[in-house]
Amino acid sequence: MFKSAIAVVVIAASAAVAYAAEPAKAAPSAAKLELAKRVAQLAHSDSVAHAMLLRPVADAMQQANAVLQGRVAASKQDAALKDISADAKKFVDENSPIVQKSAEKFIPVTVVPLLAERFTEDELRQIIAMLESPLKKKYEALLPEMEKELGQKVASDVGPTIDPKLTDLKQRIGLRLRTAAMP
């Protein structure tokens, strides 16, 4: 016990000496912080918080769908899923402003300092130029169409092979859920 306490003191003292020996970093300039703030805005850093809210809701919806398929009569599944979807949407609608406000509060003290620390002012300007680029906006506007076109081709190409396997998987999952739920 005594040796452990000494080891902790030695480690703490070593860390303190190392910290004191490290040159203090100069605080970023106001201009650099403004550039970092602009990058955070253009990169939609707040979307991370929104995704954190949506992820468990999507998981819950998937679980509900699986349970409905295994435990609820087919005639009642659509109505139940519609009600569950409405509850999930209401939850997201009610809680999105809370999450957004929290993200807006913490981005300036988390994301902005990280950007200011890791990038030079010139690099931040380059990132801003890239994020504001008309070419980037044109490319992003094309993404939904590209996804749709590719999705349709892939679905028609592998759908006949994948769909029966997916149906089989869903049935096996439903069977396992029913079996697990039995007393």
PDB file of C-alpha atoms in Angstrom:
ATOM      1  CA  MET A   1       0.000   0.000   0.000  1.00  0.00           C
ATOM      2  CA  PHE A   2       2.790   2.395   0.981  1.00  0.00           C
ATOM      3  CA  LYS A   3       4.709   1.575  -2.248  1.00  0.00           C
ATOM      4  CA  SER A   4       1.583   2.300  -4.303  1.00  0.00           C
ATOM      5  CA  ALA A   5       1.172   5.686  -2.621  1.00  0.00           C
ATOM      6  CA  ILE A   6       4.816   6.537  -3.290  1.00  0.00           C
ATOM      7  CA  ALA A   7       4.438   5.475  -6.933  1.00  0.00           C
ATOM      8  CA  VAL A   8       1.398   7.733  -7.320  1.00  0.00           C
ATOM      9  CA  VAL A   9       3.270  10.678  -5.780  1.00  0.00           C
ATOM     10  CA  VAL A  10       6.300  10.084  -8.031  1.00  0.00           C
ATOM     11  CA  ILE A  11       4.120   9.866 -11.146  1.00  0.00           C
ATOM     12  CA  ALA A  12       2.186  12.996 -10.176  1.00  0.00           C
ATOM     13  CA  ALA A  13       5.406  14.904  -9.470  1.00  0.00           C
ATOM     14  CA  SER A  14       6.896  13.772 -12.803  1.00  0.00           C
ATOM     15  CA  ALA A  15       3.782  14.920 -14.618  1.00  0.00           C
ATOM     16  CA  ALA A  16       3.887  18.286 -12.857  1.00  0.00           C
ATOM     17  CA  VAL A  17       7.551  18.774 -13.782  1.00  0.00           C
ATOM     18  CA  ALA A  18       6.875  17.794 -17.397  1.00  0.00           C
ATOM     19  CA  TYR A  19       3.908  20.168 -17.559  1.00  0.00           C
ATOM     20  CA  ALA A  20       5.942  23.015 -16.068  1.00  0.00           C
ATOM     21  CA  ALA A  21       8.823  22.360 -18.466  1.00  0.00           C
ATOM     22  CA  GLU A  22       6.512  22.454 -21.487  1.00  0.00           C
ATOM     23  CA  PRO A  23       6.449  25.902 -23.018  1.00  0.00           C
ATOM     24  CA  ALA A  24       3.125  27.627 -22.623  1.00  0.00           C
ATOM     25  CA  LYS A  25       1.200  27.832 -25.859  1.00  0.00           C
ATOM     26  CA  ALA A  26       0.199  31.278 -26.917  1.00  0.00           C
ATOM     27  CA  ALA A  27      -3.507  31.840 -27.089  1.00  0.00           C
ATOM     28  CA  PRO A  28      -4.770  31.997 -30.656  1.00  0.00           C
ATOM     29  CA  SER A  29      -5.411  35.470 -32.033  1.00  0.00           C
ATOM     30  CA  ALA A  30      -8.930  36.835 -32.300  1.00  0.00           C
ATOM     31  CA  ALA A  31      -8.633  36.650 -36.087  1.00  0.00           C
ATOM     32  CA  LYS A  32      -7.665  32.971 -35.955  1.00  0.00           C
ATOM     33  CA  LEU A  33     -10.538  32.200 -33.584  1.00  0.00           C
ATOM     34  CA  GLU A  34     -12.944  33.937 -35.969  1.00  0.00           C
ATOM     35  CA  LEU A  35     -11.621  31.845 -38.846  1.00  0.00           C
ATOM     36  CA  ALA A  36     -12.002  28.676 -36.766  1.00  0.00           C
ATOM     37  CA  LYS A  37     -15.536  29.733 -35.823  1.00  0.00           C
ATOM     38  CA  ARG A  38     -16.385  30.221 -39.509  1.00  0.00           C
ATOM     39  CA  VAL A  39     -15.030  26.761 -40.363  1.00  0.00           C
ATOM     40  CA  ALA A  40     -17.151  25.229 -37.589  1.00  0.00           C
ATOM     41  CA  GLN A  41     -20.237  26.990 -38.965  1.00  0.00           C
ATOM     42  CA  LEU A  42     -19.582  26.021 -42.584  1.00  0.00           C
ATOM     43  CA  ALA A  43     -18.821  22.424 -41.600  1.00  0.00           C
ATOM     44  CA  HIS A  44     -22.144  22.238 -39.743  1.00  0.00           C
ATOM     45  CA  SER A  45     -20.454  21.048 -36.565  1.00  0.00           C
ATOM     46  CA  ASP A  46     -23.838  21.117 -34.843  1.00  0.00           C
ATOM     47  CA  SER A  47     -24.938  18.186 -37.007  1.00  0.00           C
ATOM     48  CA  VAL A  48     -22.880  15.895 -34.758  1.00  0.00           C
ATOM     49  CA  ALA A  49     -25.212  16.636 -31.866  1.00  0.00           C
ATOM     50  CA  HIS A  50     -28.285  16.127 -34.049  1.00  0.00           C
ATOM     51  CA  ALA A  51     -26.913  12.783 -35.246  1.00  0.00           C
ATOM     52  CA  MET A  52     -26.403  11.794 -31.604  1.00  0.00           C
ATOM     53  CA  LEU A  53     -30.115  12.414 -31.055  1.00  0.00           C
ATOM     54  CA  LEU A  54     -31.225  10.573 -34.182  1.00  0.00           C
ATOM     55  CA  ARG A  55     -29.056   7.466 -33.745  1.00  0.00           C
ATOM     56  CA  PRO A  56     -30.856   5.982 -30.724  1.00  0.00           C
ATOM     57  CA  VAL A  57     -34.240   6.902 -32.213  1.00  0.00           C
ATOM     58  CA  ALA A  58     -33.368   5.045 -35.424  1.00  0.00           C
ATOM     59  CA  ASP A  59     -32.159   2.074 -33.365  1.00  0.00           C
ATOM     60  CA  ALA A  60     -35.405   2.068 -31.384  1.00  0.00           C
ATOM     61  CA  MET A  61     -37.412   2.186 -34.607  1.00  0.00           C
ATOM     62  CA  GLN A  62     -35.488  -0.782 -36.014  1.00  0.00           C
ATOM     63  CA  GLN A  63     -36.025  -2.755 -32.836  1.00  0.00           C
ATOM     64  CA  ALA A  64     -39.707  -1.884 -32.797  1.00  0.00           C
ATOM     65  CA  ASN A  65     -40.069  -2.981 -36.393  1.00  0.00           C
ATOM     66  CA  ALA A  66     -38.390  -6.304 -35.631  1.00  0.00           C
ATOM     67  CA  VAL A  67     -40.559  -6.886 -32.584  1.00  0.00           C
ATOM     68  CA  LEU A  68     -43.706  -5.964 -34.487  1.00  0.00           C
ATOM     69  CA  GLN A  69     -42.894  -8.439 -37.229  1.00  0.00           C
ATOM     70  CA  GLY A  70     -42.377 -11.199 -34.718  1.00  0.00           C
ATOM     71  CA  ARG A  71     -45.131 -10.531 -32.189  1.00  0.00           C
ATOM     72  CA  VAL A  72     -47.920  -8.548 -33.799  1.00  0.00           C
ATOM     73  CA  ALA A  73     -50.468  -9.736 -36.317  1.00  0.00           C
ATOM     74  CA  ALA A  74     -49.724  -8.487 -39.823  1.00  0.00           C
ATOM     75  CA  SER A  75     -53.027  -6.603 -39.905  1.00  0.00           C
ATOM     76  CA  LYS A  76     -51.969  -4.485 -36.911  1.00  0.00           C
ATOM     77  CA  GLN A  77     -48.299  -3.957 -37.773  1.00  0.00           C
ATOM     78  CA  ASP A  78     -48.770  -0.953 -40.066  1.00  0.00           C
ATOM     79  CA  ALA A  79     -50.944   0.949 -37.590  1.00  0.00           C
ATOM     80  CA  ALA A  80     -48.575   0.207 -34.714  1.00  0.00           C
ATOM     81  CA  LEU A  81     -45.538   1.240 -36.753  1.00  0.00           C
ATOM     82  CA  LYS A  82     -47.318   4.431 -37.794  1.00  0.00           C
ATOM     83  CA  ASP A  83     -48.024   5.276 -34.126  1.00  0.00           C
ATOM     84  CA  ILE A  84     -44.447   4.447 -33.109  1.00  0.00           C
ATOM     85  CA  SER A  85     -43.114   6.586 -35.965  1.00  0.00           C
ATOM     86  CA  ALA A  86     -45.298   9.484 -34.839  1.00  0.00           C
ATOM     87  CA  ASP A  87     -43.958   9.140 -31.284  1.00  0.00           C
ATOM     88  CA  ALA A  88     -40.376   9.051 -32.576  1.00  0.00           C
ATOM     89  CA  LYS A  89     -40.952  12.113 -34.756  1.00  0.00           C
ATOM     90  CA  LYS A  90     -42.517  13.976 -31.825  1.00  0.00           C
ATOM     91  CA  PHE A  91     -39.514  13.058 -29.649  1.00  0.00           C
ATOM     92  CA  VAL A  92     -37.048  14.315 -32.278  1.00  0.00           C
ATOM     93  CA  ASP A  93     -39.059  17.490 -32.894  1.00  0.00           C
ATOM     94  CA  GLU A  94     -39.272  18.268 -29.175  1.00  0.00           C
ATOM     95  CA  ASN A  95     -35.648  17.486 -28.383  1.00  0.00           C
ATOM     96  CA  SER A  96     -33.859  18.824 -31.463  1.00  0.00           C
ATOM     97  CA  PRO A  97     -33.961  22.436 -30.191  1.00  0.00           C
ATOM     98  CA  ILE A  98     -32.488  21.339 -26.855  1.00  0.00           C
ATOM     99  CA  VAL A  99     -29.659  19.454 -28.546  1.00  0.00           C
ATOM    100  CA  GLN A 100     -29.097  22.312 -31.009  1.00  0.00           C
ATOM    101  CA  LYS A 101     -28.833  24.829 -28.183  1.00  0.00           C
ATOM    102  CA  SER A 102     -26.350  22.612 -26.344  1.00  0.00           C
ATOM    103  CA  ALA A 103     -24.242  22.204 -29.493  1.00  0.00           C
ATOM    104  CA  GLU A 104     -24.250  25.972 -30.034  1.00  0.00           C
ATOM    105  CA  LYS A 105     -23.099  26.405 -26.439  1.00  0.00           C
ATOM    106  CA  PHE A 106     -20.238  23.903 -26.650  1.00  0.00           C
ATOM    107  CA  ILE A 107     -18.931  24.371 -30.210  1.00  0.00           C
ATOM    108  CA  PRO A 108     -17.118  27.602 -29.247  1.00  0.00           C
ATOM    109  CA  VAL A 109     -15.332  25.887 -26.358  1.00  0.00           C
ATOM    110  CA  THR A 110     -14.626  22.536 -28.026  1.00  0.00           C
ATOM    111  CA  VAL A 111     -14.553  22.586 -31.824  1.00  0.00           C
ATOM    112  CA  VAL A 112     -13.332  26.150 -32.346  1.00  0.00           C
ATOM    113  CA  PRO A 113     -10.276  25.803 -30.041  1.00  0.00           C
ATOM    114  CA  LEU A 114      -9.368  22.474 -31.662  1.00  0.00           C
ATOM    115  CA  LEU A 115      -9.509  24.026 -35.118  1.00  0.00           C
ATOM    116  CA  ALA A 116      -7.502  27.045 -33.967  1.00  0.00           C
ATOM    117  CA  GLU A 117      -4.886  24.780 -32.367  1.00  0.00           C
ATOM    118  CA  ARG A 118      -4.465  22.338 -35.223  1.00  0.00           C
ATOM    119  CA  PHE A 119      -4.601  24.665 -38.236  1.00  0.00           C
ATOM    120  CA  THR A 120      -2.767  27.802 -39.214  1.00  0.00           C
ATOM    121  CA  GLU A 121      -4.700  30.897 -40.222  1.00  0.00           C
ATOM    122  CA  ASP A 122      -3.801  30.195 -43.846  1.00  0.00           C
ATOM    123  CA  GLU A 123      -5.064  26.604 -43.566  1.00  0.00           C
ATOM    124  CA  LEU A 124      -8.302  27.818 -41.998  1.00  0.00           C
ATOM    125  CA  ARG A 125      -8.750  30.271 -44.896  1.00  0.00           C
ATOM    126  CA  GLN A 126      -8.177  27.408 -47.342  1.00  0.00           C
ATOM    127  CA  ILE A 127     -10.759  25.250 -45.566  1.00  0.00           C
ATOM    128  CA  ILE A 128     -13.250  28.122 -45.685  1.00  0.00           C
ATOM    129  CA  ALA A 129     -12.572  28.620 -49.397  1.00  0.00           C
ATOM    130  CA  MET A 130     -13.107  24.908 -49.990  1.00  0.00           C
ATOM    131  CA  LEU A 131     -16.333  24.804 -47.943  1.00  0.00           C
ATOM    132  CA  GLU A 132     -17.688  27.916 -49.674  1.00  0.00           C
ATOM    133  CA  SER A 133     -16.605  26.787 -53.132  1.00  0.00           C
ATOM    134  CA  PRO A 134     -19.329  26.971 -55.806  1.00  0.00           C
ATOM    135  CA  LEU A 135     -17.909  23.745 -57.225  1.00  0.00           C
ATOM    136  CA  LYS A 136     -18.416  21.985 -53.870  1.00  0.00           C
ATOM    137  CA  LYS A 137     -21.982  23.275 -53.716  1.00  0.00           C
ATOM    138  CA  LYS A 138     -22.624  22.085 -57.269  1.00  0.00           C
ATOM    139  CA  TYR A 139     -21.188  18.662 -56.415  1.00  0.00           C
ATOM    140  CA  GLU A 140     -23.267  18.388 -53.234  1.00  0.00           C
ATOM    141  CA  ALA A 141     -26.406  19.338 -55.157  1.00  0.00           C
ATOM    142  CA  LEU A 142     -25.718  16.398 -57.459  1.00  0.00           C
ATOM    143  CA  LEU A 143     -25.241  13.875 -54.625  1.00  0.00           C
ATOM    144  CA  PRO A 144     -28.936  12.973 -54.162  1.00  0.00           C
ATOM    145  CA  GLU A 145     -29.302  12.288 -57.887  1.00  0.00           C
ATOM    146  CA  MET A 146     -26.097  10.215 -57.944  1.00  0.00           C
ATOM    147  CA  GLU A 147     -27.273   8.231 -54.914  1.00  0.00           C
ATOM    148  CA  LYS A 148     -30.675   7.679 -56.518  1.00  0.00           C
ATOM    149  CA  GLU A 149     -29.224   6.572 -59.857  1.00  0.00           C
ATOM    150  CA  LEU A 150     -26.667   4.263 -58.251  1.00  0.00           C
ATOM    151  CA  GLY A 151     -29.218   2.930 -55.769  1.00  0.00           C
ATOM    152  CA  GLN A 152     -31.667   2.059 -58.525  1.00  0.00           C
ATOM    153  CA  LYS A 153     -29.012   0.246 -60.571  1.00  0.00           C
ATOM    154  CA  VAL A 154     -27.650  -1.666 -57.583  1.00  0.00           C
ATOM    155  CA  ALA A 155     -31.159  -2.566 -56.403  1.00  0.00           C
ATOM    156  CA  SER A 156     -32.181  -3.860 -59.810  1.00  0.00           C
ATOM    157  CA  ASP A 157     -28.888  -5.715 -60.200  1.00  0.00           C
ATOM    158  CA  VAL A 158     -28.678  -7.457 -56.829  1.00  0.00           C
ATOM    159  CA  GLY A 159     -32.263  -7.108 -55.574  1.00  0.00           C
ATOM    160  CA  PRO A 160     -33.385 -10.472 -56.929  1.00  0.00           C
ATOM    161  CA  THR A 161     -30.453 -12.110 -55.138  1.00  0.00           C
ATOM    162  CA  ILE A 162     -30.486 -10.088 -51.905  1.00  0.00           C
ATOM    163  CA  ASP A 163     -34.236  -9.645 -51.301  1.00  0.00           C
ATOM    164  CA  PRO A 164     -35.031 -13.340 -50.679  1.00  0.00           C
ATOM    165  CA  LYS A 165     -32.006 -13.590 -48.384  1.00  0.00           C
ATOM    166  CA  LEU A 166     -33.079 -10.445 -46.534  1.00  0.00           C
ATOM    167  CA  THR A 167     -36.605 -11.810 -46.145  1.00  0.00           C
ATOM    168  CA  ASP A 168     -35.148 -15.066 -44.819  1.00  0.00           C
ATOM    169  CA  LEU A 169     -32.922 -13.156 -42.380  1.00  0.00           C
ATOM    170  CA  LYS A 170     -35.886 -11.151 -41.104  1.00  0.00           C
ATOM    171  CA  GLN A 171     -37.884 -14.344 -40.611  1.00  0.00           C
ATOM    172  CA  ARG A 172     -35.018 -15.991 -38.732  1.00  0.00           C
ATOM    173  CA  ILE A 173     -34.611 -12.909 -36.536  1.00  0.00           C
ATOM    174  CA  GLY A 174     -38.355 -12.881 -35.862  1.00  0.00           C
ATOM    175  CA  LEU A 175     -38.262 -16.574 -34.987  1.00  0.00           C
ATOM    176  CA  ARG A 176     -35.334 -16.044 -32.610  1.00  0.00           C
ATOM    177  CA  LEU A 177     -37.151 -13.131 -30.971  1.00  0.00           C
ATOM    178  CA  ARG A 178     -40.305 -15.186 -30.545  1.00  0.00           C
ATOM    179  CA  THR A 179     -38.309 -18.098 -29.157  1.00  0.00           C
ATOM    180  CA  ALA A 180     -36.420 -15.842 -26.764  1.00  0.00           C
ATOM    181  CA  ALA A 181     -39.668 -14.201 -25.631  1.00  0.00           C
ATOM    182  CA  MET A 182     -41.322 -17.494 -24.764  1.00  0.00           C
ATOM    183  CA  PRO A 183     -41.510 -18.218 -21.045  1.00  0.00           C
TER     184      PRO A 183
END
